[in-house]
mmCIF file of C-alpha atoms in Angstrom:
data_model
loop_
_atom_site.group_PDB
_atom_site.id
_atom_site.type_symbol
_atom_site.label_atom_id
_atom_site.label_comp_id
_atom_site.label_asym_id
_atom_site.label_seq_id
_atom_site.Cartn_x
_atom_site.Cartn_y
_atom_site.Cartn_z
ATOM 1 C CA MET U 1241 67.979 -76.097 -44.622
ATOM 2 C CA SER U 1242 64.687 -77.120 -42.982
ATOM 3 C CA LEU U 1243 66.265 -78.189 -39.700
ATOM 4 C CA GLU U 1244 68.107 -74.885 -39.407
ATOM 5 C CA ARG U 1245 64.719 -73.206 -39.720
ATOM 6 C CA ALA U 1246 63.520 -75.423 -36.863
ATOM 7 C CA MET U 1247 66.068 -73.770 -34.580
ATOM 8 C CA ASP U 1248 65.014 -70.327 -35.829
ATOM 9 C CA ILE U 1249 61.404 -71.188 -34.961
ATOM 10 C CA LEU U 1250 62.225 -72.490 -31.484
ATOM 11 C CA ARG U 1251 64.250 -69.380 -30.668
ATOM 12 C CA LYS U 1252 61.029 -67.396 -31.080
ATOM 13 C CA TYR U 1253 58.236 -69.876 -30.309
ATOM 14 C CA PRO U 1254 58.343 -72.753 -27.804
ATOM 15 C CA LEU U 1255 56.677 -75.720 -29.467
ATOM 16 C CA CYS U 1256 55.824 -79.175 -28.153
ATOM 17 C CA ASN U 1257 57.016 -82.214 -30.088
ATOM 18 C CA HIS U 1258 53.678 -82.544 -31.900
ATOM 19 C CA CYS U 1259 53.549 -78.942 -33.093
ATOM 20 C CA LEU U 1260 57.202 -78.832 -34.138
ATOM 21 C CA GLY U 1261 57.088 -82.204 -35.889
ATOM 22 C CA ARG U 1262 53.916 -81.216 -37.736
ATOM 23 C CA LEU U 1263 55.761 -78.328 -39.415
ATOM 24 C CA PHE U 1264 57.993 -80.916 -41.095
ATOM 25 C CA ALA U 1265 55.361 -83.633 -41.596
ATOM 26 C CA ARG U 1266 56.387 -84.297 -45.201
ATOM 27 C CA LEU U 1267 59.977 -85.061 -44.227
ATOM 28 C CA GLY U 1268 60.790 -88.632 -43.264
ATOM 29 C CA THR U 1269 58.511 -91.652 -43.228
ATOM 30 C CA GLY U 1270 57.278 -94.013 -40.555
ATOM 31 C CA LEU U 1271 57.294 -91.323 -37.878
ATOM 32 C CA SER U 1272 54.471 -89.704 -35.986
ATOM 33 C CA ASN U 1273 54.655 -85.928 -35.653
ATOM 34 C CA GLU U 1274 55.483 -86.361 -31.971
ATOM 35 C CA GLU U 1275 58.397 -88.674 -32.833
ATOM 36 C CA ARG U 1276 59.518 -86.348 -35.622
ATOM 37 C CA GLY U 1277 59.462 -83.308 -33.313
ATOM 38 C CA LYS U 1278 61.512 -85.096 -30.651
ATOM 39 C CA ALA U 1279 63.996 -86.329 -33.273
ATOM 40 C CA ILE U 1280 64.476 -82.769 -34.569
ATOM 41 C CA LYS U 1281 65.138 -81.451 -31.054
ATOM 42 C CA ASP U 1282 67.567 -84.311 -30.362
ATOM 43 C CA TYR U 1283 69.430 -83.518 -33.588
ATOM 44 C CA LEU U 1284 69.580 -79.802 -32.801
ATOM 45 C CA LEU U 1285 70.989 -80.475 -29.333
ATOM 46 C CA MET U 1286 73.652 -82.767 -30.783
ATOM 47 C CA MET U 1287 74.622 -80.117 -33.337
ATOM 48 C CA ILE U 1288 74.876 -77.499 -30.566
ATOM 49 C CA HIS U 1289 76.843 -79.870 -28.336
ATOM 50 C CA GLU U 1290 79.288 -80.565 -31.167
ATOM 51 C CA ARG U 1291 79.898 -76.822 -31.588
ATOM 52 C CA ILE U 1292 80.351 -76.371 -27.820
ATOM 53 C CA ILE U 1293 83.025 -79.097 -27.846
ATOM 54 C CA SER U 1294 84.864 -77.517 -30.764
ATOM 55 C CA GLU U 1295 84.256 -73.814 -30.079
ATOM 56 C CA GLY U 1296 83.488 -73.609 -26.378
ATOM 57 C CA LEU U 1297 80.272 -72.526 -24.664
ATOM 58 C CA SER U 1298 79.137 -69.168 -25.986
ATOM 59 C CA ASP U 1299 76.103 -67.093 -25.037
ATOM 60 C CA GLU U 1300 74.602 -67.864 -28.441
ATOM 61 C CA LEU U 1301 74.887 -71.628 -28.034
ATOM 62 C CA LEU U 1302 73.694 -71.484 -24.432
ATOM 63 C CA SER U 1303 70.668 -69.473 -25.570
ATOM 64 C CA ASP U 1304 69.824 -72.143 -28.174
ATOM 65 C CA VAL U 1305 69.995 -74.932 -25.576
ATOM 66 C CA LYS U 1306 67.699 -72.879 -23.339
ATOM 67 C CA ALA U 1307 65.238 -72.493 -26.252
ATOM 68 C CA LEU U 1308 65.175 -76.275 -26.611
ATOM 69 C CA ALA U 1309 64.702 -76.711 -22.873
ATOM 70 C CA LEU U 1310 61.865 -74.178 -22.772
ATOM 71 C CA SER U 1311 60.066 -76.261 -25.436
ATOM 72 C CA GLY U 1312 60.060 -79.218 -23.028
ATOM 73 C CA HIS U 1313 63.041 -81.102 -24.465
ATOM 74 C CA GLU U 1314 64.206 -83.276 -21.539
ATOM 75 C CA PRO U 1315 67.784 -83.928 -22.765
ATOM 76 C CA SER U 1316 68.336 -80.158 -23.059
ATOM 77 C CA ILE U 1317 66.903 -79.614 -19.569
ATOM 78 C CA LYS U 1318 69.337 -82.225 -18.204
ATOM 79 C CA PHE U 1319 72.207 -80.730 -20.202
ATOM 80 C CA LEU U 1320 71.608 -77.335 -18.598
ATOM 81 C CA LYS U 1321 71.137 -78.869 -15.154
ATOM 82 C CA ASN U 1322 74.627 -80.373 -15.442
ATOM 83 C CA LEU U 1323 75.853 -76.813 -15.984
ATOM 84 C CA GLY U 1324 73.995 -75.682 -12.856
ATOM 85 C CA ILE U 1325 71.206 -73.987 -14.814
ATOM 86 C CA GLU U 1326 67.591 -74.760 -13.965
ATOM 87 C CA VAL U 1327 65.018 -74.245 -16.739
ATOM 88 C CA SER U 1328 61.296 -74.966 -16.503
ATOM 89 C CA PRO U 1329 59.423 -75.633 -19.778
ATOM 90 C CA ILE U 1330 56.699 -73.225 -20.829
ATOM 91 C CA THR U 1331 53.486 -74.131 -22.643
ATOM 92 C CA CYS U 1332 53.476 -74.732 -26.368
ATOM 93 C CA TYR U 1333 52.802 -71.563 -28.341
ATOM 94 C CA VAL U 1334 50.365 -73.307 -30.702
ATOM 95 C CA CYS U 1335 48.376 -75.852 -28.669
ATOM 96 C CA ASN U 1336 49.028 -74.641 -25.083
ATOM 97 C CA ASP U 1337 49.808 -78.262 -24.166
ATOM 98 C CA ASN U 1338 46.079 -78.826 -23.846
ATOM 99 C CA ILE U 1339 45.209 -80.926 -26.888
ATOM 100 C CA PHE U 1340 47.433 -83.930 -27.441
ATOM 101 C CA ASN U 1341 47.484 -84.871 -23.755
ATOM 102 C CA ARG U 1342 43.706 -85.452 -23.983
ATOM 103 C CA LEU U 1343 43.639 -87.802 -26.966
ATOM 104 C CA ASP U 1344 42.828 -90.927 -24.921
ATOM 105 C CA GLU U 1345 40.050 -89.120 -23.055
ATOM 106 C CA TRP U 1346 38.435 -87.853 -26.260
ATOM 107 C CA ALA U 1347 38.840 -91.196 -28.023
ATOM 108 C CA LYS U 1348 36.883 -92.915 -25.245
ATOM 109 C CA THR U 1349 34.150 -90.265 -25.461
ATOM 110 C CA ILE U 1350 33.880 -90.778 -29.229
ATOM 111 C CA ALA U 1351 33.817 -94.562 -28.886
ATOM 112 C CA ASP U 1352 31.035 -94.339 -26.292
ATOM 113 C CA SER U 1353 29.045 -92.067 -28.611
ATOM 114 C CA LEU U 1354 29.339 -94.535 -31.480
ATOM 115 C CA ARG U 1355 28.321 -97.450 -29.256
ATOM 116 C CA SER U 1356 25.276 -95.540 -28.014
ATOM 117 C CA LEU U 1357 23.885 -95.264 -31.572
ATOM 118 C CA GLY U 1358 22.682 -98.849 -31.411
ATOM 119 C CA VAL U 1359 23.348 -99.344 -35.129
ATOM 120 C CA GLU U 1360 25.814 -101.420 -37.110
ATOM 121 C CA VAL U 1361 29.004 -99.410 -37.707
ATOM 122 C CA ARG U 1362 31.949 -100.981 -39.502
ATOM 123 C CA SER U 1363 33.749 -97.789 -40.492
ATOM 124 C CA PHE U 1364 33.775 -94.174 -39.392
ATOM 125 C CA ARG U 1365 35.118 -90.784 -40.415
ATOM 126 C CA LEU U 1366 36.301 -88.305 -37.824
ATOM 127 C CA GLY U 1367 36.465 -84.525 -37.850
ATOM 128 C CA SER U 1368 37.243 -81.919 -35.240
ATOM 129 C CA LYS U 1369 36.458 -78.319 -34.381
ATOM 130 C CA VAL U 1370 39.614 -76.555 -33.258
ATOM 131 C CA PRO U 1371 39.625 -73.017 -31.786
ATOM 132 C CA ILE U 1372 40.346 -70.409 -34.430
ATOM 133 C CA GLU U 1373 43.108 -68.934 -32.253
ATOM 134 C CA VAL U 1374 45.040 -72.197 -32.441
ATOM 135 C CA LEU U 1375 44.682 -72.334 -36.228
ATOM 136 C CA LYS U 1376 45.807 -68.718 -36.560
ATOM 137 C CA ARG U 1377 48.925 -69.302 -34.434
ATOM 138 C CA GLU U 1378 49.846 -72.341 -36.494
ATOM 139 C CA LEU U 1379 49.279 -70.524 -39.796
ATOM 140 C CA GLY U 1380 51.289 -67.569 -38.542
ATOM 141 C CA ILE U 1381 54.375 -69.731 -38.023
ATOM 142 C CA THR U 1382 54.155 -71.487 -41.394
ATOM 143 C CA THR U 1383 53.743 -68.126 -43.121
ATOM 144 C CA GLU U 1384 56.475 -66.308 -41.179
ATOM 145 C CA PHE U 1385 59.075 -69.017 -41.783
ATOM 146 C CA ASN U 1386 57.861 -70.033 -45.249
ATOM 147 C CA ILE U 1387 57.263 -73.647 -44.268
ATOM 148 C CA SER U 1388 55.974 -75.815 -47.150
ATOM 149 C CA SER U 1389 56.288 -79.215 -45.464
ATOM 150 C CA ALA U 1390 53.611 -78.756 -42.783
ATOM 151 C CA GLU U 1391 50.257 -80.401 -42.196
ATOM 152 C CA SER U 1392 47.408 -78.888 -40.193
ATOM 153 C CA ILE U 1393 46.761 -79.581 -36.552
ATOM 154 C CA LYS U 1394 43.252 -80.741 -37.450
ATOM 155 C CA ARG U 1395 44.630 -83.397 -39.763
ATOM 156 C CA GLU U 1396 46.975 -84.758 -37.093
ATOM 157 C CA LEU U 1397 44.280 -84.592 -34.435
ATOM 158 C CA ASN U 1398 41.777 -86.463 -36.614
ATOM 159 C CA ARG U 1399 44.331 -89.120 -37.510
ATOM 160 C CA GLU U 1400 45.512 -89.735 -33.942
ATOM 161 C CA LEU U 1401 41.969 -89.841 -32.569
ATOM 162 C CA GLY U 1402 40.922 -92.099 -35.442
ATOM 163 C CA LYS U 1403 43.642 -94.624 -34.631
ATOM 164 C CA ARG U 1404 42.636 -94.729 -30.975
ATOM 165 C CA VAL U 1405 38.893 -95.049 -31.642
ATOM 166 C CA SER U 1406 39.550 -97.733 -34.244
ATOM 167 C CA SER U 1407 41.560 -99.687 -31.692
ATOM 168 C CA ILE U 1408 38.857 -99.377 -29.015
ATOM 169 C CA LEU U 1409 35.955 -100.452 -31.249
ATOM 170 C CA SER U 1410 37.815 -102.684 -33.743
ATOM 171 C CA VAL U 1411 36.278 -100.740 -36.645
ATOM 172 C CA SER U 1412 38.127 -99.082 -39.499
ATOM 173 C CA PHE U 1413 38.801 -95.377 -39.905
ATOM 174 C CA SER U 1414 37.718 -94.332 -43.416
ATOM 175 C CA ARG U 1415 37.713 -90.882 -45.015
ATOM 176 C CA GLU U 1416 35.527 -92.016 -47.928
ATOM 177 C CA GLU U 1417 31.955 -93.313 -47.581
ATOM 178 C CA PRO U 1418 32.078 -94.313 -43.872
ATOM 179 C CA ASP U 1419 29.142 -95.822 -41.984
ATOM 180 C CA ALA U 1420 29.204 -92.999 -39.428
ATOM 181 C CA GLU U 1421 30.693 -89.530 -39.185
ATOM 182 C CA VAL U 1422 31.904 -88.064 -35.894
ATOM 183 C CA VAL U 1423 32.828 -84.453 -35.146
ATOM 184 C CA ILE U 1424 34.363 -83.513 -31.795
ATOM 185 C CA ASN U 1425 34.562 -79.978 -30.456
ATOM 186 C CA ILE U 1426 37.830 -79.903 -28.518
ATOM 187 C CA THR U 1427 36.827 -76.740 -26.682
ATOM 188 C CA THR U 1428 33.689 -78.235 -25.125
ATOM 189 C CA GLY U 1429 34.441 -81.942 -25.522
ATOM 190 C CA SER U 1430 31.023 -82.433 -27.142
ATOM 191 C CA VAL U 1431 30.596 -85.031 -29.876
ATOM 192 C CA GLU U 1432 28.223 -84.981 -32.843
ATOM 193 C CA VAL U 1433 27.541 -88.315 -34.547
ATOM 194 C CA GLN U 1434 25.758 -88.846 -37.846
ATOM 195 C CA VAL U 1435 24.800 -92.200 -39.351
ATOM 196 C CA MET U 1436 25.729 -92.002 -43.019
ATOM 197 C CA PRO U 1437 23.374 -93.145 -45.791
ATOM 198 C CA ILE U 1438 23.848 -96.218 -47.927
ATOM 199 C CA TYR U 1439 23.696 -95.633 -51.682
ATOM 200 C CA ILE U 1440 22.453 -98.475 -53.860
ATOM 201 C CA SER U 1441 22.602 -98.335 -57.630
ATOM 202 C CA ALA U 1442 19.901 -100.295 -59.426
ATOM 203 C CA ARG U 1443 17.770 -100.440 -62.535
ATOM 204 C CA TYR U 1444 14.011 -100.393 -62.174
ATOM 205 C CA ARG U 1445 11.263 -101.703 -64.362
ATOM 206 C CA LYS U 1446 7.758 -100.304 -63.977
ATOM 207 C CA ILE U 1447 5.592 -103.228 -64.953
ATOM 208 C CA HIS U 1448 2.074 -101.828 -64.319
ATOM 209 C CA ARG U 1449 0.554 -99.019 -66.275
ATOM 210 C CA LEU U 1450 -2.066 -98.235 -63.637
ATOM 211 C CA VAL U 1451 -1.129 -96.111 -60.641
ATOM 212 C CA ASN U 1452 -2.917 -95.656 -57.351
ATOM 213 C CA GLY U 1453 -5.444 -92.946 -56.579
ATOM 214 C CA ARG U 1454 -2.771 -90.388 -55.666
ATOM 215 C CA GLY U 1455 -0.996 -90.842 -58.955
ATOM 216 C CA GLN U 1456 2.097 -92.413 -57.400
ATOM 217 C CA VAL U 1457 3.856 -95.562 -58.485
ATOM 218 C CA ARG U 1458 4.305 -98.111 -55.709
ATOM 219 C CA TRP U 1459 7.998 -98.699 -55.008
ATOM 220 C CA PRO U 1460 9.200 -101.360 -52.530
ATOM 221 C CA ILE U 1461 10.283 -98.626 -50.113
ATOM 222 C CA ASP U 1462 8.781 -100.194 -46.996
ATOM 223 C CA SER U 1463 10.582 -103.476 -47.729
ATOM 224 C CA ILE U 1464 13.926 -101.676 -48.180
ATOM 225 C CA ILE U 1465 13.355 -99.763 -44.929
ATOM 226 C CA GLN U 1466 12.669 -103.053 -43.156
ATOM 227 C CA VAL U 1467 15.726 -104.823 -44.612
ATOM 228 C CA PHE U 1468 18.103 -102.046 -43.568
ATOM 229 C CA GLY U 1469 16.279 -100.972 -40.402
ATOM 230 C CA ALA U 1470 16.294 -97.499 -41.942
ATOM 231 C CA GLN U 1471 14.429 -94.293 -41.232
ATOM 232 C CA ASP U 1472 13.561 -93.568 -44.856
ATOM 233 C CA VAL U 1473 14.624 -94.083 -48.488
ATOM 234 C CA VAL U 1474 15.179 -91.312 -51.034
ATOM 235 C CA ILE U 1475 14.871 -92.279 -54.703
ATOM 236 C CA HIS U 1476 17.194 -90.601 -57.223
ATOM 237 C CA VAL U 1477 16.300 -91.362 -60.835
ATOM 238 C CA GLY U 1478 18.273 -90.931 -64.029
ATOM 239 C CA GLY U 1479 15.653 -89.008 -65.988
ATOM 240 C CA GLU U 1480 11.891 -88.805 -65.781
ATOM 241 C CA ASP U 1481 9.270 -91.233 -67.036
ATOM 242 C CA PRO U 1482 6.193 -89.950 -68.850
ATOM 243 C CA PHE U 1483 3.179 -90.087 -66.521
ATOM 244 C CA GLY U 1484 1.524 -93.506 -66.610
ATOM 245 C CA ALA U 1485 4.255 -95.061 -68.769
ATOM 246 C CA ARG U 1486 5.613 -98.530 -68.222
ATOM 247 C CA VAL U 1487 9.370 -99.018 -68.050
ATOM 248 C CA LEU U 1488 10.259 -102.376 -69.582
ATOM 249 C CA GLY U 1489 13.348 -103.951 -71.106
ATOM 250 C CA ASN U 1490 16.573 -103.288 -69.212
ATOM 251 C CA GLY U 1491 14.950 -100.630 -66.985
ATOM 252 C CA ARG U 1492 15.951 -97.103 -65.981
ATOM 253 C CA PRO U 1493 18.994 -96.290 -63.792
ATOM 254 C CA THR U 1494 18.217 -95.259 -60.232
ATOM 255 C CA ILE U 1495 20.070 -94.803 -56.955
ATOM 256 C CA LEU U 1496 18.401 -95.480 -53.615
ATOM 257 C CA GLN U 1497 19.640 -93.395 -50.688
ATOM 258 C CA VAL U 1498 18.937 -95.363 -47.511
ATOM 259 C CA ILE U 1499 18.618 -92.887 -44.626
ATOM 260 C CA LYS U 1500 19.954 -93.752 -41.151
ATOM 261 C CA PRO U 1501 20.263 -97.527 -41.618
ATOM 262 C CA SER U 1502 20.707 -99.566 -38.450
ATOM 263 C CA ARG U 1503 21.806 -102.630 -40.415
ATOM 264 C CA ARG U 1504 24.158 -102.902 -43.381
ATOM 265 C CA PRO U 1505 23.598 -106.288 -45.019
ATOM 266 C CA SER U 1506 25.415 -107.199 -48.212
ATOM 267 C CA ILE U 1507 23.620 -106.626 -51.503
ATOM 268 C CA ASP U 1508 23.648 -110.391 -52.108
ATOM 269 C CA ASP U 1509 21.496 -110.766 -48.997
ATOM 270 C CA VAL U 1510 19.191 -107.860 -49.886
ATOM 271 C CA TYR U 1511 18.263 -108.750 -53.452
ATOM 272 C CA PRO U 1512 16.404 -112.023 -52.686
ATOM 273 C CA LEU U 1513 14.275 -110.221 -50.078
ATOM 274 C CA LEU U 1514 12.931 -107.832 -52.747
ATOM 275 C CA LYS U 1515 11.851 -110.545 -55.182
ATOM 276 C CA GLY U 1516 8.250 -111.568 -55.626
ATOM 277 C CA LEU U 1517 6.811 -108.498 -53.911
ATOM 278 C CA ASN U 1518 3.585 -107.014 -55.249
ATOM 279 C CA TYR U 1519 4.749 -103.556 -56.308
ATOM 280 C CA ASP U 1520 4.612 -101.558 -59.518
ATOM 281 C CA VAL U 1521 8.416 -101.361 -59.616
ATOM 282 C CA ILE U 1522 10.884 -104.257 -59.883
ATOM 283 C CA LEU U 1523 14.515 -103.574 -58.961
ATOM 284 C CA SER U 1524 17.497 -105.373 -60.483
ATOM 285 C CA ASP U 1525 21.283 -105.054 -60.860
ATOM 286 C CA LEU U 1526 21.735 -103.824 -57.286
ATOM 287 C CA SER U 1527 25.194 -102.652 -56.209
ATOM 288 C CA ARG U 1528 26.708 -100.360 -53.564
ATOM 289 C CA VAL U 1529 27.989 -97.034 -54.900
ATOM 290 C CA LYS U 1530 29.371 -93.767 -53.559
ATOM 291 C CA SER U 1531 27.238 -90.658 -53.124
ATOM 292 C CA SER U 1532 29.016 -89.024 -56.067
ATOM 293 C CA ALA U 1533 27.326 -91.567 -58.360
ATOM 294 C CA ILE U 1534 24.083 -89.555 -58.098
ATOM 295 C CA VAL U 1535 25.616 -86.513 -59.792
ATOM 296 C CA ARG U 1536 27.208 -88.670 -62.491
ATOM 297 C CA MET U 1537 23.936 -90.490 -63.165
ATOM 298 C CA LYS U 1538 21.912 -87.290 -63.545
ATOM 299 C CA ALA U 1539 24.583 -85.690 -65.729
ATOM 300 C CA ARG U 1540 24.377 -88.581 -68.200
ATOM 301 C CA VAL U 1541 20.600 -88.407 -68.766
ATOM 302 C CA ARG U 1542 20.853 -86.300 -71.932
ATOM 303 C CA ASP U 1543 23.209 -88.919 -73.385
ATOM 304 C CA TYR U 1544 20.769 -91.792 -72.864
ATOM 305 C CA VAL U 1545 19.294 -93.357 -75.979
ATOM 306 C CA ILE U 1546 15.708 -94.401 -75.229
ATOM 307 C CA THR U 1547 13.404 -96.566 -77.327
ATOM 308 C CA TYR U 1548 9.708 -95.778 -76.820
ATOM 309 C CA ARG U 1549 6.609 -97.620 -77.917
ATOM 310 C CA VAL U 1550 3.707 -95.169 -78.247
ATOM 311 C CA LEU U 1551 0.101 -96.038 -79.021
ATOM 312 C CA ALA U 1552 -1.630 -92.912 -80.338
ATOM 313 C CA ILE U 1553 -5.070 -91.806 -81.507
ATOM 314 C CA THR U 1554 -5.123 -89.511 -84.531
ATOM 315 C CA ASP U 1555 -7.770 -87.032 -85.669
ATOM 316 C CA ASN U 1556 -7.530 -88.315 -89.252
ATOM 317 C CA SER U 1557 -6.694 -91.679 -90.763
ATOM 318 C CA VAL U 1558 -2.994 -92.463 -91.190
ATOM 319 C CA THR U 1559 -1.713 -94.280 -94.249
ATOM 320 C CA ASP U 1560 1.366 -96.413 -94.765
ATOM 321 C CA GLY U 1561 2.655 -93.546 -96.884
ATOM 322 C CA ASN U 1562 2.336 -91.202 -93.894
ATOM 323 C CA ILE U 1563 4.345 -93.664 -91.791
ATOM 324 C CA LYS U 1564 7.108 -93.864 -94.425
ATOM 325 C CA SER U 1565 7.250 -90.065 -94.657
ATOM 326 C CA LEU U 1566 7.612 -89.795 -90.890
ATOM 327 C CA HIS U 1567 10.311 -92.503 -90.931
ATOM 328 C CA ASP U 1568 12.341 -90.662 -93.570
ATOM 329 C CA TYR U 1569 11.848 -87.177 -92.109
ATOM 330 C CA PHE U 1570 12.761 -88.000 -88.516
ATOM 331 C CA ARG U 1571 15.917 -89.980 -89.159
ATOM 332 C CA ASN U 1572 18.625 -88.186 -87.102
ATOM 333 C CA ARG U 1573 16.414 -85.102 -86.778
ATOM 334 C CA GLN U 1574 16.893 -82.357 -84.193
ATOM 335 C CA VAL U 1575 13.786 -81.429 -82.204
ATOM 336 C CA VAL U 1576 13.536 -78.073 -80.437
ATOM 337 C CA GLN U 1577 11.513 -77.929 -77.222
ATOM 338 C CA VAL U 1578 10.472 -74.761 -75.408
ATOM 339 C CA PHE U 1579 9.616 -74.931 -71.687
ATOM 340 C CA ARG U 1580 7.839 -72.011 -70.026
ATOM 341 C CA ARG U 1581 7.761 -71.409 -66.283
ATOM 342 C CA GLY U 1582 6.299 -68.012 -65.537
ATOM 343 C CA ARG U 1583 8.432 -65.487 -67.367
ATOM 344 C CA ARG U 1584 11.291 -67.888 -67.756
ATOM 345 C CA VAL U 1585 11.665 -69.623 -71.099
ATOM 346 C CA LYS U 1586 14.068 -72.517 -71.567
ATOM 347 C CA ARG U 1587 14.992 -73.962 -74.948
ATOM 348 C CA ARG U 1588 16.264 -77.507 -75.341
ATOM 349 C CA VAL U 1589 17.403 -79.409 -78.408
ATOM 350 C CA SER U 1590 17.086 -83.202 -78.544
ATOM 351 C CA MET U 1591 17.748 -85.798 -81.212
ATOM 352 C CA VAL U 1592 15.305 -88.246 -82.742
ATOM 353 C CA TYR U 1593 17.446 -90.980 -84.244
ATOM 354 C CA GLU U 1594 14.803 -93.235 -85.718
ATOM 355 C CA LEU U 1595 11.007 -93.448 -86.018
ATOM 356 C CA ASP U 1596 8.914 -96.364 -87.277
ATOM 357 C CA GLY U 1597 5.235 -97.081 -87.008
ATOM 358 C CA LYS U 1598 2.316 -99.137 -88.138
ATOM 359 C CA VAL U 1599 -1.421 -98.581 -88.437
ATOM 360 C CA ILE U 1600 -3.269 -100.689 -85.861
ATOM 361 C CA GLY U 1601 -6.806 -99.659 -86.707
ATOM 362 C CA ASP U 1602 -8.911 -96.736 -87.779
ATOM 363 C CA ARG U 1603 -7.101 -93.655 -86.420
ATOM 364 C CA LEU U 1604 -4.986 -95.865 -84.102
ATOM 365 C CA VAL U 1605 -1.231 -95.950 -84.723
ATOM 366 C CA GLU U 1606 1.710 -97.578 -82.930
ATOM 367 C CA PHE U 1607 5.039 -95.721 -83.098
ATOM 368 C CA LEU U 1608 8.540 -96.967 -82.232
ATOM 369 C CA ILE U 1609 10.757 -93.984 -81.472
ATOM 370 C CA ARG U 1610 14.467 -94.109 -80.747
ATOM 371 C CA CYS U 1611 15.632 -90.765 -79.349
ATOM 372 C CA GLN U 1612 17.874 -88.843 -76.984
ATOM 373 C CA GLY U 1613 17.132 -89.260 -73.295
ATOM 374 C CA ASN U 1614 16.037 -85.669 -72.693
ATOM 375 C CA LEU U 1615 13.286 -85.614 -75.342
ATOM 376 C CA TYR U 1616 9.828 -84.665 -74.042
ATOM 377 C CA ILE U 1617 8.090 -87.611 -75.680
ATOM 378 C CA ARG U 1618 4.455 -86.517 -75.205
ATOM 379 C CA GLY U 1619 5.212 -83.090 -76.611
ATOM 380 C CA PHE U 1620 6.998 -84.698 -79.557
ATOM 381 C CA ILE U 1621 3.814 -86.666 -80.320
ATOM 382 C CA HIS U 1622 1.175 -83.953 -79.965
ATOM 383 C CA GLY U 1623 3.291 -80.869 -80.593
ATOM 384 C CA GLY U 1624 3.192 -79.340 -77.106
ATOM 385 C CA PHE U 1625 0.809 -76.572 -78.219
ATOM 386 C CA GLY U 1626 3.432 -75.373 -80.659
ATOM 387 C CA ASP U 1627 6.325 -75.559 -78.201
ATOM 388 C CA VAL U 1628 7.863 -78.674 -79.798
ATOM 389 C CA GLU U 1629 9.108 -78.404 -83.382
ATOM 390 C CA PRO U 1630 9.049 -80.513 -85.419
ATOM 391 C CA SER U 1631 6.512 -82.943 -83.963
ATOM 392 C CA ILE U 1632 4.590 -85.913 -85.300
ATOM 393 C CA ALA U 1633 1.297 -84.014 -85.142
ATOM 394 C CA GLY U 1634 2.804 -80.951 -86.795
ATOM 395 C CA THR U 1635 4.370 -83.006 -89.572
ATOM 396 C CA LEU U 1636 1.135 -84.930 -90.275
ATOM 397 C CA GLY U 1637 -0.931 -81.757 -90.119
ATOM 398 C CA PHE U 1638 -3.565 -83.055 -87.722
ATOM 399 C CA GLY U 1639 -3.962 -83.947 -84.088
ATOM 400 C CA VAL U 1640 -2.163 -86.945 -82.538
ATOM 401 C CA ARG U 1641 -2.712 -87.918 -78.893
ATOM 402 C CA PRO U 1642 -0.640 -90.578 -77.078
ATOM 403 C CA VAL U 1643 -2.740 -93.020 -75.037
ATOM 404 C CA GLU U 1644 -0.076 -95.565 -74.063
ATOM 405 C CA ILE U 1645 3.660 -95.098 -73.638
ATOM 406 C CA ASP U 1646 6.161 -97.846 -72.919
ATOM 407 C CA ILE U 1647 9.919 -97.515 -72.548
ATOM 408 C CA LEU U 1648 11.370 -100.580 -74.227
ATOM 409 C CA ASN U 1649 15.077 -99.911 -73.708
ATOM 410 C CA ILE U 1650 17.465 -97.353 -72.237
ATOM 411 C CA SER U 1651 21.078 -97.324 -73.395
ATOM 412 C CA ASP U 1652 23.187 -95.388 -70.916
#
């Protein structure tokens, strides 16, 4: 039984209530490890006392009471004192009685560090750096006695500190997506605090075809920085727009990573502040998300279905018959793209689901192309110097150059 193993452990290693209770953390509910450790020692003493009453005091039973007393168990110390035996507790084998008696001190230090940030913090996550010797001693016991019900000292330390800091500051302790992250080194007492980013999912429309002299589209970054009192904003985009293209319709998915925000207003308060601003990009459908949403967004890009409008100049005249041939040929057609970077060659296959077009004027054609999200659209038009097969230019047998590209819709 587990509690019999507790006596085996205490015979060899004196443990404080925290460190003993933590070995059996998965047993019982509604108890702290300290309470659980004390309850185990109380139970063991009662079991020993019962045997003393029925069997008499033997050296074995006396030795077990002494083991309990050496671990700091006050009822066992008093029991022995009544027998005329004085026992002084010795320090805990795992924590040396130098961790859990400092919880209030460390909690105040952490709370002061969070206050000194001068930013809005409504939740925090707490971690700790514990000496490797302590972790090794703890692991040694769980391994030696085959304990499967234990939790780590770091987990208990983080939880107990978190409860105290939460009480001091009236902010919640959160393991997922907190406003701030705190790490305390219990050897030095030093505290590291990091303000966590805010992640905002949105869709953007790029309404202007022209870009500034540096070839960069103007996003409302400065306005977002001002709203959140942030240090910077990192833009994560689901896919890549062709250079100079407009993004219309429902827009392209994006996630804004707001770095070191000092304010955390609700999205309902943020959205109106971004309306009517003179930028190339318009944001919509704003919502708070977790950081993991970035990976999911980027992983889905190849599954997007994008509808492009392309205005192209051709080297020869295009007939309605050419348009019909392209329409028939490229229905659900695989397109192979080759990308070369130095000696590295990467091959990618994308789908073109549908292609329509109309002749606008002499050697001027408008195409509507519905395709997979990872298709290199310019290369598909002009052939990519032979690296995209089949292409519109290759199928027609003469040069085709895109002059305007619009994204009309993205289904994700």
